[in-house]
């Protein structure tokens, strides 16, 4: 079995959905399981709905309407017959969303977030399934919440592998095209959970692992994994082959083309990950597998924007040692800060963090009681894997460097944000 993941960019409009069908015709679809993300920027649009809902904003109606309008436009383009079953299905999904908005009593933001944001993937998978059927590709729409089982850590749920493995092995039909949702799962009470933003790649890896798939292909708007994000770096070059280890490092440092959690399950079973272009599906793209680190061997550039550089020093000149550091890390964990770089000296400690859940103010006030706290907001973290003199000079040019760290393979710089 092969697992395919189509991200938001690949299904951003009717032409995108038609193109997915073309891709399937080109590369075959027997014994394939498709994991699909929400269409285009739907997840961001639903995040606005959730915010308006909690703020009791007058804009709520309009923000819900925007999500509806977008999806109805897509189906109107795809299905001429307005009596087609897809219309009832999409109506029913939106009725469910409206019902939740008017009946929910839970004040738990993360819980509500997951119940609502998941409508994006339910809609996209429903539309795709109907479209394939209309093009004579029989397929089986799978509600992922019956298969990927997680804890109740809403917005960042952890997979219960044992139950997930059992339900997938037992329940997923082979020899037919299956289509399911990325990003979402369900807890033991069957409430919807999510695996973290951009988590659909990870969903594909979970299915591949549990099904012992022969490969996972993630279909992208780029030719594959490149040695830099082509949006920000001119002359980005395609990497034909990279090892799991290299891919984990690149993803961890912030190469957003692959979600970092994706690699671990695949590596354990040595399932190859192919990153390919949905525009040119016959091109080989990048193969992530066991073997050579990186081919061609080039410096790889990664930039993470919107980071926060936090520096703590002891108020009384005492050392910052294991004990304080473990306390600091406990707090960083509690406040869900994502740490991407650490540096310490005798009496000071700096971390570059990402404040994904807007918790920094609360964290700062706790830390200020014990440490002298200084910070720079809105900094960028540049990483070069396999750096050389030329790439080092190029990256340092024109930047205000706040912190630098060099190891054998990796150079990292924290810089003030610059206009691109
Ligand atoms: P999806 O539609 O699957 O969610 P994403 O937008 O998350 O796709 O990922 C594709 C994007 O990742 C590309 O458009 C590209 O701008 C970006 N990207 C970041 N780093 C790299 C890299 N090293 N190689 C290729 N693309 C990259
Ligand atoms: N739709 C989700 C997001 O935008 C998951 C994904 O696309 O991977 O974060
Ligand atoms: Mg994505």
Coordinates of C-alpha atoms and ligand atoms in Angstrom, one line a residue:
X1 CA 0.0 0.0 0.0
X2 CA 1.1 3.6 -0.7
X3 CA 0.2 6.6 1.4
X4 CA -0.3 10.0 -0.3
X5 CA -0.6 13.2 1.5
X6 CA -2.1 16.2 -0.2
X7 CA -1.6 19.5 1.7
X8 CA -3.7 22.7 1.7
X9 CA -1.8 24.2 -1.2
X10 CA -2.6 21.3 -3.5
X11 CA -6.4 21.6 -2.9
X12 CA -6.8 25.3 -2.6
X13 CA -9.5 25.6 -5.3
X14 CA -11.4 23.6 -7.8
X15 CA -8.5 23.4 -10.2
X16 CA -6.4 22.0 -7.4
X17 CA -8.9 19.2 -6.7
X18 CA -9.0 18.4 -10.5
X19 CA -5.2 18.4 -10.5
X20 CA -5.1 15.9 -7.6
X21 CA -7.3 13.6 -9.8
X22 CA -4.8 14.1 -12.6
X23 CA -1.9 13.1 -10.3
X24 CA -3.8 10.0 -9.3
X25 CA -4.3 9.1 -13.0
X26 CA -0.6 9.6 -13.6
X27 CA 0.8 7.7 -10.7
X28 CA -2.0 5.1 -10.1
X29 CA -4.4 4.9 -7.2
X30 CA -4.9 1.2 -6.5
X31 CA -4.2 0.3 -2.9
X32 CA -3.6 3.9 -2.0
X33 CA -4.6 5.8 1.2
X34 CA -4.9 9.5 0.8
X35 CA -4.5 11.9 3.7
X36 CA -5.8 15.4 2.9
X37 CA -5.4 18.7 4.7
X38 CA -7.9 21.5 4.8
X39 CA -8.3 23.5 1.6
X40 CA -5.9 26.4 1.1
X41 CA -5.8 28.6 4.2
X42 CA -9.0 27.2 5.8
X43 CA -7.3 26.3 9.1
X44 CA -6.3 30.0 9.5
X45 CA -9.8 31.1 8.6
X46 CA -11.2 28.7 11.2
X47 CA -8.8 30.0 13.8
X48 CA -10.3 33.5 13.2
X49 CA -13.8 32.0 13.7
X50 CA -12.7 30.5 17.0
X51 CA -11.2 33.8 18.1
X52 CA -14.3 35.7 17.2
X53 CA -16.4 33.1 19.1
X54 CA -14.4 33.5 22.3
X55 CA -14.2 37.3 21.9
X56 CA -18.0 37.3 21.4
X57 CA -17.2 39.4 18.4
X58 CA -19.8 40.8 16.1
X59 CA -17.6 39.6 13.3
X60 CA -18.4 35.9 14.1
X61 CA -21.1 35.6 11.5
X62 CA -19.0 37.1 8.8
X63 CA -16.0 34.9 9.6
X64 CA -18.1 31.7 9.5
X65 CA -19.7 32.9 6.3
X66 CA -16.3 33.3 4.7
X67 CA -15.4 29.7 5.3
X68 CA -18.8 28.6 3.9
X69 CA -18.6 30.8 0.8
X70 CA -15.1 29.5 0.0
X71 CA -16.2 25.9 0.1
X72 CA -19.4 26.4 -1.8
X73 CA -17.5 28.2 -4.5
X74 CA -15.2 25.2 -4.9
X75 CA -18.1 22.7 -5.1
X76 CA -20.1 24.9 -7.5
X77 CA -17.0 24.9 -9.8
X78 CA -16.7 21.1 -9.5
X79 CA -20.2 19.8 -9.6
X80 CA -22.6 21.4 -12.0
X81 CA -25.7 19.5 -10.8
X82 CA -26.8 21.3 -7.8
X83 CA -28.7 18.2 -6.7
X84 CA -25.4 16.3 -6.4
X85 CA -25.1 14.6 -3.0
X86 CA -21.9 16.6 -2.2
X87 CA -24.2 19.7 -1.5
X88 CA -26.2 17.8 1.2
X89 CA -23.0 16.5 2.7
X90 CA -21.3 19.9 2.9
X91 CA -24.6 21.5 4.2
X92 CA -24.6 18.9 6.9
X93 CA -21.0 19.6 7.9
X94 CA -21.8 23.3 8.2
X95 CA -25.0 22.6 10.2
X96 CA -22.8 20.7 12.6
X97 CA -20.4 23.6 12.9
X98 CA -23.4 26.0 13.5
X99 CA -24.8 23.7 16.1
X100 CA -21.6 23.5 18.0
X101 CA -21.3 27.3 18.0
X102 CA -24.7 27.7 19.4
X103 CA -24.7 24.9 21.9
X104 CA -21.2 24.6 23.2
X105 CA -20.8 25.3 26.9
X106 CA -17.1 24.5 27.3
X107 CA -14.9 27.4 28.2
X108 CA -11.8 25.3 27.4
X109 CA -10.2 27.1 24.5
X110 CA -8.0 24.2 23.3
X111 CA -11.0 21.8 23.4
X112 CA -13.2 24.1 21.5
X113 CA -10.4 24.8 19.0
X114 CA -10.1 21.2 18.1
X115 CA -13.8 20.6 17.8
X116 CA -14.0 23.5 15.4
X117 CA -10.8 23.6 13.4
X118 CA -11.3 20.0 12.4
X119 CA -14.2 20.9 10.1
X120 CA -11.6 22.1 7.6
X121 CA -10.3 18.5 7.0
X122 CA -13.8 17.0 7.2
X123 CA -14.9 19.4 4.4
X124 CA -11.9 18.9 2.1
X125 CA -11.9 15.1 2.4
X126 CA -15.7 15.0 1.7
X127 CA -15.3 17.1 -1.4
X128 CA -12.4 15.1 -2.7
X129 CA -14.2 11.8 -2.2
X130 CA -17.3 13.0 -4.1
X131 CA -15.1 14.4 -6.9
X132 CA -13.2 11.1 -7.4
X133 CA -16.5 9.2 -7.4
X134 CA -17.9 11.6 -10.0
X135 CA -14.8 10.8 -12.1
X136 CA -15.3 7.1 -11.8
X137 CA -12.7 6.5 -9.2
X138 CA -14.4 4.4 -6.5
X139 CA -13.2 5.3 -3.0
X140 CA -13.8 4.9 0.6
X141 CA -14.2 8.0 2.8
X142 CA -12.7 7.2 6.2
X143 CA -13.4 9.2 9.4
X144 CA -9.9 9.4 10.9
X145 CA -11.4 9.8 14.4
X146 CA -12.3 6.1 14.4
X147 CA -8.6 5.2 13.7
X148 CA -6.1 7.7 15.1
X149 CA -6.6 7.6 18.8
X150 CA -4.9 10.1 21.1
X151 CA -4.8 11.5 24.6
X152 CA -6.9 14.6 25.4
X153 CA -4.1 17.1 25.1
X154 CA -6.1 19.3 22.8
X155 CA -4.2 21.2 20.1
X156 CA -1.1 19.0 20.5
X157 CA -2.4 15.5 21.2
X158 CA -0.2 12.5 21.6
X159 CA -1.0 9.3 19.6
X160 CA -1.9 6.2 21.5
X161 CA 0.0 3.9 19.2
X162 CA -1.3 0.6 20.6
X163 CA -5.0 1.4 20.0
X164 CA -4.2 3.2 16.8
X165 CA -2.3 0.3 15.4
X166 CA -5.1 -2.1 16.3
X167 CA -7.9 -0.1 14.8
X168 CA -6.0 0.7 11.6
X169 CA -4.9 -2.9 11.0
X170 CA -8.4 -4.2 11.6
X171 CA -10.5 -1.5 10.0
X172 CA -8.7 -0.1 6.9
X173 CA -9.8 -1.9 3.7
X174 CA -7.0 -2.7 1.3
X175 CA -7.2 -2.8 -2.5
X176 CA -9.4 0.3 -2.7
X177 CA -8.6 4.0 -2.7
X178 CA -9.1 5.3 0.9
X179 CA -9.4 8.9 1.6
X180 CA -9.1 10.4 5.1
X181 CA -8.3 13.6 7.0
X182 CA -4.9 14.7 8.1
X183 CA -4.2 16.6 11.4
X184 CA -7.1 15.2 13.4
X185 CA -7.7 12.3 15.7
X186 CA -10.0 11.5 18.7
X187 CA -9.5 10.9 22.4
X188 CA -11.0 8.0 24.3
X189 CA -14.3 9.9 24.7
X190 CA -14.4 10.3 21.0
X191 CA -13.9 14.1 21.1
X192 CA -11.9 15.4 18.2
X193 CA -8.3 16.2 18.9
X194 CA -5.5 17.7 16.7
X195 CA -1.9 16.8 16.3
X196 CA -0.5 20.3 16.1
X197 CA -0.5 22.8 13.2
X198 CA 0.9 21.4 9.9
X199 CA 0.3 17.9 11.4
X200 CA -1.1 16.2 8.3
X201 CA 2.3 14.9 7.2
X202 CA 2.5 13.2 10.6
X203 CA -1.0 11.6 10.0
X204 CA 0.3 10.1 6.8
X205 CA 3.3 8.7 8.6
X206 CA 1.0 7.2 11.3
X207 CA -1.0 5.4 8.7
X208 CA 2.1 4.3 6.8
X209 CA 3.6 2.8 10.0
X210 CA 0.4 1.0 11.0
X211 CA -0.2 -0.3 7.5
X212 CA 3.4 -1.3 6.8
X213 CA 3.1 0.9 3.7
X214 CA 5.7 0.6 0.9
X215 CA 6.1 4.4 0.8
X216 CA 4.6 7.8 1.8
X217 CA 4.5 10.6 -0.8
X218 CA 3.8 14.1 0.3
X219 CA 2.8 16.2 -2.7
X220 CA 4.0 19.8 -2.7
X221 CA 4.1 23.0 -4.7
X222 CA 7.9 22.7 -4.8
X223 CA 9.9 20.0 -6.7
X224 CA 10.9 18.3 -3.4
X225 CA 13.1 19.1 -0.4
X226 CA 15.6 21.8 -1.5
X227 CA 18.7 23.1 0.2
X228 CA 16.7 26.3 1.2
X229 CA 13.1 27.5 1.1
X230 CA 12.8 28.8 -2.5
X231 CA 10.4 31.6 -1.2
X232 CA 13.3 33.2 0.6
X233 CA 16.5 32.0 -1.1
X234 CA 17.3 32.5 -4.7
X235 CA 19.1 29.5 -6.3
X236 CA 17.6 26.9 -4.0
X237 CA 18.6 23.5 -5.3
X238 CA 16.7 20.2 -5.2
X239 CA 18.1 17.5 -3.0
X240 CA 17.7 14.2 -4.7
X241 CA 18.3 12.0 -1.7
X242 CA 18.5 12.7 2.0
X243 CA 18.8 10.3 5.0
X244 CA 16.1 10.2 7.7
X245 CA 18.6 11.7 10.0
X246 CA 19.3 14.6 7.8
X247 CA 15.6 15.2 7.2
X248 CA 14.8 15.1 10.9
X249 CA 17.5 17.7 11.5
X250 CA 16.3 20.0 8.7
X251 CA 12.7 19.7 9.8
X252 CA 13.7 20.3 13.5
X253 CA 15.6 23.4 12.6
X254 CA 12.5 24.7 10.7
X255 CA 12.4 23.5 7.1
X256 CA 8.7 23.6 7.0
X257 CA 8.4 21.4 3.9
X258 CA 8.3 18.3 6.3
X259 CA 6.6 18.3 9.7
X260 CA 9.3 17.2 12.2
X261 CA 7.2 14.4 13.7
X262 CA 6.8 12.7 10.4
X263 CA 10.2 11.1 10.2
X264 CA 10.4 9.0 13.3
X265 CA 7.7 6.4 12.6
X266 CA 8.9 6.1 9.0
X267 CA 12.5 5.6 10.0
X268 CA 11.6 2.9 12.5
X269 CA 10.2 0.7 9.7
X270 CA 12.5 2.1 7.0
X271 CA 9.5 3.3 4.9
X272 CA 10.8 5.7 2.3
X273 CA 9.3 9.2 2.3
X274 CA 9.0 10.8 -1.2
X275 CA 8.5 14.5 -1.5
X276 CA 7.2 15.3 -4.9
X277 CA 5.7 18.1 -7.0
X278 CA 1.9 17.9 -7.6
X279 CA 2.5 20.1 -10.6
X280 CA 5.0 17.6 -12.2
X281 CA 4.2 14.2 -10.7
X282 CA 6.4 12.3 -13.0
X283 CA 9.6 14.0 -11.7
X284 CA 11.4 12.0 -9.0
X285 CA 11.4 14.7 -6.3
X286 CA 13.3 13.9 -3.1
X287 CA 13.7 10.5 -1.6
X288 CA 14.1 10.4 2.2
X289 CA 15.4 7.0 3.2
X290 CA 18.2 5.1 4.7
X291 CA 21.6 5.7 3.1
X292 CA 23.5 8.7 1.9
X293 CA 23.2 11.8 4.1
X294 CA 22.6 14.3 1.4
X295 CA 22.9 14.2 -2.4
X296 CA 24.1 16.6 -3.7
X297 CA 26.1 17.6 -0.7
X298 CA 25.3 21.3 -0.2
X299 CA 25.0 23.7 2.7
X300 CA 21.3 23.8 3.7
X301 CA 19.8 27.1 4.8
X302 CA 16.8 27.3 7.1
X303 CA 15.2 30.4 8.5
X304 CA 12.6 30.6 11.4
X305 CA 11.0 33.9 11.8
X306 CA 9.0 35.4 14.7
X307 CA 11.3 33.9 17.3
X308 CA 11.9 35.3 20.8
X309 CA 15.4 35.5 22.2
X310 CA 15.1 35.3 26.0
X311 CA 18.1 35.9 28.3
X312 CA 18.1 35.2 32.0
X313 CA 20.8 36.1 34.4
X314 CA 21.0 35.6 38.1
X315 CA 20.1 38.6 40.2
X316 CA 22.7 37.8 42.9
X317 CA 25.6 36.8 40.7
X318 CA 25.1 33.2 41.6
X319 CA 25.8 30.6 38.9
X320 CA 23.1 29.3 36.6
X321 CA 23.5 25.6 37.1
X322 CA 21.7 22.4 36.6
X323 CA 19.2 23.1 39.3
X324 CA 18.1 26.5 37.8
X325 CA 18.3 25.2 34.3
X326 CA 16.0 22.4 35.0
X327 CA 13.5 24.7 36.7
X328 CA 13.7 27.1 33.7
X329 CA 13.0 24.1 31.3
X330 CA 10.1 23.0 33.4
X331 CA 8.5 26.4 33.0
X332 CA 9.3 26.5 29.3
X333 CA 7.5 23.2 29.0
X334 CA 4.6 24.2 31.1
X335 CA 4.1 27.3 29.0
X336 CA 4.4 25.3 25.8
X337 CA 7.4 27.3 24.5
X338 CA 9.2 25.6 21.7
X339 CA 13.0 25.9 22.3
X340 CA 15.1 26.0 19.2
X341 CA 18.5 27.1 20.6
X342 CA 20.2 27.2 24.0
X343 CA 23.3 29.0 25.2
X344 CA 24.6 29.5 28.7
X345 CA 27.5 31.1 30.6
X346 CA 28.3 31.1 34.3
X347 CA 25.6 33.6 35.3
X348 CA 23.4 33.8 32.2
X349 CA 21.3 31.6 30.1
X350 CA 19.8 32.4 26.7
X351 CA 17.1 30.5 24.7
X352 CA 15.6 31.1 21.4
X353 CA 11.9 30.2 21.6
X354 CA 8.7 30.2 19.7
X355 CA 5.7 31.4 21.6
X356 CA 3.1 29.5 19.6
X357 CA 0.3 29.8 22.2
X358 CA 0.8 33.5 23.3
X359 CA 2.0 32.5 26.8
X360 CA 5.1 34.7 27.0
X361 CA 3.7 37.5 29.2
X362 CA 2.7 35.0 31.8
X363 CA 6.0 33.1 31.7
X364 CA 8.0 36.4 31.9
X365 CA 6.2 37.5 35.1
X366 CA 7.1 34.2 36.8
X367 CA 10.7 34.2 35.6
X368 CA 11.2 37.9 36.6
X369 CA 10.7 36.9 40.3
X370 CA 14.0 34.9 40.2
X371 CA 16.1 36.2 37.3
X372 CA 17.0 39.4 35.6
X373 CA 15.0 38.9 32.3
X374 CA 15.9 40.6 29.0
X375 CA 14.5 39.6 25.6
X376 CA 14.2 40.6 22.0
X377 CA 10.9 39.9 20.2
X378 CA 10.5 39.2 16.6
X379 CA 14.0 37.8 15.9
X380 CA 15.0 35.4 13.2
X381 CA 16.9 32.2 13.6
X382 CA 19.1 31.2 10.7
X383 CA 20.6 27.8 10.5
X384 CA 23.1 26.4 8.0
X385 CA 23.6 22.7 8.1
X386 CA 26.9 21.7 6.5
X387 CA 28.1 25.3 6.4
X388 CA 31.3 26.4 4.6
X389 CA 33.1 29.7 4.5
X390 CA 31.1 30.9 1.6
X391 CA 27.7 30.2 3.0
X392 CA 28.7 31.5 6.4
X393 CA 29.9 34.9 4.9
X394 CA 26.7 35.1 2.8
X395 CA 24.4 34.6 5.7
X396 CA 26.1 37.0 8.1
X397 CA 26.1 39.8 5.5
X398 CA 23.8 42.7 6.3
X399 CA 22.5 41.3 9.5
X400 CA 22.6 42.3 13.1
X401 CA 23.6 39.2 14.9
X402 CA 22.4 38.9 18.5
X403 CA 23.8 35.4 19.1
X404 CA 25.8 32.8 17.2
X405 CA 26.5 29.2 17.8
X406 CA 28.7 26.9 15.8
X407 CA 29.1 23.1 16.0
X408 CA 30.9 20.8 13.5
X409 CA 27.9 20.6 11.1
X410 CA 25.7 23.4 12.0
X411 CA 25.9 27.2 12.3
X412 CA 23.1 29.1 13.9
X413 CA 22.5 32.9 14.1
X414 CA 19.9 34.8 15.9
X415 CA 19.4 38.1 14.1
X416 CA 17.1 41.1 14.2
X417 CA 14.3 40.7 11.7
X418 CA 15.1 42.3 8.3
X419 CA 12.8 43.2 5.5
X420 CA 13.1 40.7 2.7
Ligands
LIG1 P1 1.4 21.8 2.4 O1 0.5 22.3 1.3 O2 1.7 20.4 2.3 O3 1.0 22.2 3.8 P2 3.6 23.6 2.9 O4 3.2 24.9 2.4 O5 3.5 23.3 4.4 O6 2.8 22.5 2.1 O7 5.1 23.2 2.4 C1 5.5 23.5 1.2 C2 6.3 24.8 1.3 O8 7.5 24.6 2.1 C3 7.0 25.3 0.0 O9 6.1 26.1 -0.7 C4 8.2 26.1 0.4 O10 8.0 27.4 0.4 C5 8.4 25.6 1.9 N1 9.7 25.2 2.2 C6 10.4 25.5 3.4 N2 11.6 24.9 3.4 C7 11.8 24.2 2.2 C8 12.8 23.4 1.6 N3 13.9 23.2 2.3 N4 12.6 22.8 0.4 C9 11.4 23.0 -0.2 N5 10.4 23.8 0.3 C10 10.5 24.4 1.5
LIG2 N1 -4.8 22.0 8.1 C1 -3.8 21.9 9.2 C2 -2.9 23.2 9.2 O1 -3.1 24.1 8.4 C3 -2.9 20.7 9.1 C4 -2.0 20.7 7.8 O2 -2.2 21.3 6.9 O3 -1.0 19.9 7.9 O4 -2.2 23.4 10.2
LIG3 MG1 1.6 22.6 5.5

